[in-house]
Amino acid sequence: MKLLVFAAVGYAIYYFFFRKSVLDQPKKGNDEVTMVECSSCKTYIASDEAIVKAGKYYCSQACAES
Ligand SMILES: [Zn+2]
């Protein structure tokens, strides 16, 4: 039983560090996010958050529909 607890704690520590290293990776990627200009209001937004419609980027659904 003690061995099981030790294994669980060891796994928790391993999981914590593994999870932390995984979470650190997207942060590095955020520095390289491409900024695109909204075709409607000319606001710059991250390309992964932009709405693409008819080959153009929009900052929001409202801009995309205008
Ligand atoms: Zn816009």
mmCIF file with all atom_site columns, C-alpha atoms and ligand atoms in Angstrom:
data_model
loop_
_atom_site.group_PDB
_atom_site.id
_atom_site.type_symbol
_atom_site.label_atom_id
_atom_site.label_alt_id
_atom_site.label_comp_id
_atom_site.label_asym_id
_atom_site.label_entity_id
_atom_site.label_seq_id
_atom_site.pdbx_PDB_ins_code
_atom_site.Cartn_x
_atom_site.Cartn_y
_atom_site.Cartn_z
_atom_site.occupancy
_atom_site.B_iso_or_equiv
_atom_site.pdbx_formal_charge
_atom_site.auth_seq_id
_atom_site.auth_comp_id
_atom_site.auth_asym_id
_atom_site.auth_atom_id
_atom_site.pdbx_PDB_model_num
ATOM   1  C  CA . MET A 1 1  ? 0.000   0.000  0.000   1.00 0.00 ? 1  MET A CA 1
ATOM   2  C  CA . LYS A 1 2  ? 2.852   2.385  0.829   1.00 0.00 ? 2  LYS A CA 1
ATOM   3  C  CA . LEU A 1 3  ? 4.385   1.634  -2.539  1.00 0.00 ? 3  LEU A CA 1
ATOM   4  C  CA . LEU A 1 4  ? 1.127   2.633  -4.244  1.00 0.00 ? 4  LEU A CA 1
ATOM   5  C  CA . VAL A 1 5  ? 1.069   5.976  -2.390  1.00 0.00 ? 5  VAL A CA 1
ATOM   6  C  CA . PHE A 1 6  ? 4.718   6.567  -3.283  1.00 0.00 ? 6  PHE A CA 1
ATOM   7  C  CA . ALA A 1 7  ? 3.980   5.801  -6.921  1.00 0.00 ? 7  ALA A CA 1
ATOM   8  C  CA . ALA A 1 8  ? 0.990   8.146  -6.894  1.00 0.00 ? 8  ALA A CA 1
ATOM   9  C  CA . VAL A 1 9  ? 3.032   10.988 -5.376  1.00 0.00 ? 9  VAL A CA 1
ATOM   10 C  CA . GLY A 1 10 ? 5.849   10.323 -7.844  1.00 0.00 ? 10 GLY A CA 1
ATOM   11 C  CA . TYR A 1 11 ? 3.400   10.369 -10.718 1.00 0.00 ? 11 TYR A CA 1
ATOM   12 C  CA . ALA A 1 12 ? 1.824   13.595 -9.414  1.00 0.00 ? 12 ALA A CA 1
ATOM   13 C  CA . ILE A 1 13 ? 5.238   15.283 -9.290  1.00 0.00 ? 13 ILE A CA 1
ATOM   14 C  CA . TYR A 1 14 ? 6.108   13.959 -12.751 1.00 0.00 ? 14 TYR A CA 1
ATOM   15 C  CA . TYR A 1 15 ? 2.728   15.050 -14.087 1.00 0.00 ? 15 TYR A CA 1
ATOM   16 C  CA . PHE A 1 16 ? 3.139   18.529 -12.543 1.00 0.00 ? 16 PHE A CA 1
ATOM   17 C  CA . PHE A 1 17 ? 6.493   19.121 -14.250 1.00 0.00 ? 17 PHE A CA 1
ATOM   18 C  CA . PHE A 1 18 ? 5.382   17.531 -17.511 1.00 0.00 ? 18 PHE A CA 1
ATOM   19 C  CA . ARG A 1 19 ? 2.221   19.631 -17.534 1.00 0.00 ? 19 ARG A CA 1
ATOM   20 C  CA . LYS A 1 20 ? 4.227   22.785 -16.723 1.00 0.00 ? 20 LYS A CA 1
ATOM   21 C  CA . SER A 1 21 ? 6.619   22.180 -19.603 1.00 0.00 ? 21 SER A CA 1
ATOM   22 C  CA . VAL A 1 22 ? 3.680   21.663 -21.947 1.00 0.00 ? 22 VAL A CA 1
ATOM   23 C  CA . LEU A 1 23 ? 2.063   24.905 -20.755 1.00 0.00 ? 23 LEU A CA 1
ATOM   24 C  CA . ASP A 1 24 ? 5.315   26.807 -21.296 1.00 0.00 ? 24 ASP A CA 1
ATOM   25 C  CA . GLN A 1 25 ? 5.429   25.955 -24.990 1.00 0.00 ? 25 GLN A CA 1
ATOM   26 C  CA . PRO A 1 26 ? 2.343   27.916 -26.137 1.00 0.00 ? 26 PRO A CA 1
ATOM   27 C  CA . LYS A 1 27 ? 3.708   31.028 -24.366 1.00 0.00 ? 27 LYS A CA 1
ATOM   28 C  CA . LYS A 1 28 ? 6.785   30.972 -26.583 1.00 0.00 ? 28 LYS A CA 1
ATOM   29 C  CA . GLY A 1 29 ? 4.526   30.558 -29.591 1.00 0.00 ? 29 GLY A CA 1
ATOM   30 C  CA . ASN A 1 30 ? 2.456   33.596 -28.591 1.00 0.00 ? 30 ASN A CA 1
ATOM   31 C  CA . ASP A 1 31 ? 5.451   35.862 -29.212 1.00 0.00 ? 31 ASP A CA 1
ATOM   32 C  CA . GLU A 1 32 ? 5.427   34.748 -32.828 1.00 0.00 ? 32 GLU A CA 1
ATOM   33 C  CA . VAL A 1 33 ? 1.714   35.229 -33.471 1.00 0.00 ? 33 VAL A CA 1
ATOM   34 C  CA . THR A 1 34 ? 1.049   36.920 -36.776 1.00 0.00 ? 34 THR A CA 1
ATOM   35 C  CA . MET A 1 35 ? -0.974  40.114 -36.492 1.00 0.00 ? 35 MET A CA 1
ATOM   36 C  CA . VAL A 1 36 ? -3.542  40.747 -39.184 1.00 0.00 ? 36 VAL A CA 1
ATOM   37 C  CA . GLU A 1 37 ? -5.575  43.833 -39.989 1.00 0.00 ? 37 GLU A CA 1
ATOM   38 C  CA . CYS A 1 38 ? -9.365  43.763 -39.771 1.00 0.00 ? 38 CYS A CA 1
ATOM   39 C  CA . SER A 1 39 ? -10.695 44.532 -43.256 1.00 0.00 ? 39 SER A CA 1
ATOM   40 C  CA . SER A 1 40 ? -13.589 46.488 -41.736 1.00 0.00 ? 40 SER A CA 1
ATOM   41 C  CA . CYS A 1 41 ? -12.298 48.620 -38.829 1.00 0.00 ? 41 CYS A CA 1
ATOM   42 C  CA . LYS A 1 42 ? -8.520  48.329 -39.459 1.00 0.00 ? 42 LYS A CA 1
ATOM   43 C  CA . THR A 1 43 ? -7.878  46.968 -35.958 1.00 0.00 ? 43 THR A CA 1
ATOM   44 C  CA . TYR A 1 44 ? -4.925  44.595 -35.644 1.00 0.00 ? 44 TYR A CA 1
ATOM   45 C  CA . ILE A 1 45 ? -5.729  41.219 -34.138 1.00 0.00 ? 45 ILE A CA 1
ATOM   46 C  CA . ALA A 1 46 ? -3.883  37.917 -33.767 1.00 0.00 ? 46 ALA A CA 1
ATOM   47 C  CA . SER A 1 47 ? -4.398  35.759 -36.849 1.00 0.00 ? 47 SER A CA 1
ATOM   48 C  CA . ASP A 1 48 ? -5.501  32.788 -34.720 1.00 0.00 ? 48 ASP A CA 1
ATOM   49 C  CA . GLU A 1 49 ? -8.269  34.921 -33.170 1.00 0.00 ? 49 GLU A CA 1
ATOM   50 C  CA . ALA A 1 50 ? -9.335  36.551 -36.400 1.00 0.00 ? 50 ALA A CA 1
ATOM   51 C  CA . ILE A 1 51 ? -12.434 35.581 -38.334 1.00 0.00 ? 51 ILE A CA 1
ATOM   52 C  CA . VAL A 1 52 ? -11.626 34.705 -41.933 1.00 0.00 ? 52 VAL A CA 1
ATOM   53 C  CA . LYS A 1 53 ? -14.367 35.413 -44.421 1.00 0.00 ? 53 LYS A CA 1
ATOM   54 C  CA . ALA A 1 54 ? -13.989 35.470 -48.202 1.00 0.00 ? 54 ALA A CA 1
ATOM   55 C  CA . GLY A 1 55 ? -10.184 35.471 -47.824 1.00 0.00 ? 55 GLY A CA 1
ATOM   56 C  CA . LYS A 1 56 ? -10.200 38.564 -45.587 1.00 0.00 ? 56 LYS A CA 1
ATOM   57 C  CA . TYR A 1 57 ? -9.563  38.891 -41.862 1.00 0.00 ? 57 TYR A CA 1
ATOM   58 C  CA . TYR A 1 58 ? -12.052 40.427 -39.443 1.00 0.00 ? 58 TYR A CA 1
ATOM   59 C  CA . CYS A 1 59 ? -11.658 41.195 -35.708 1.00 0.00 ? 59 CYS A CA 1
ATOM   60 C  CA . SER A 1 60 ? -15.219 40.195 -34.809 1.00 0.00 ? 60 SER A CA 1
ATOM   61 C  CA . GLN A 1 61 ? -18.395 38.678 -36.192 1.00 0.00 ? 61 GLN A CA 1
ATOM   62 C  CA . ALA A 1 62 ? -19.906 42.165 -36.343 1.00 0.00 ? 62 ALA A CA 1
ATOM   63 C  CA . CYS A 1 63 ? -17.130 43.379 -38.640 1.00 0.00 ? 63 CYS A CA 1
ATOM   64 C  CA . ALA A 1 64 ? -17.326 40.211 -40.748 1.00 0.00 ? 64 ALA A CA 1
ATOM   65 C  CA . GLU A 1 65 ? -21.027 40.775 -41.386 1.00 0.00 ? 65 GLU A CA 1
ATOM   66 C  CA . SER A 1 66 ? -20.816 44.510 -42.101 1.00 0.00 ? 66 SER A CA 1
HETATM 67 ZN ZN . ZN  B 2 .  ? -13.057 44.983 -37.068 1.00 0.00 ? 1  ZN  B ZN 1
#
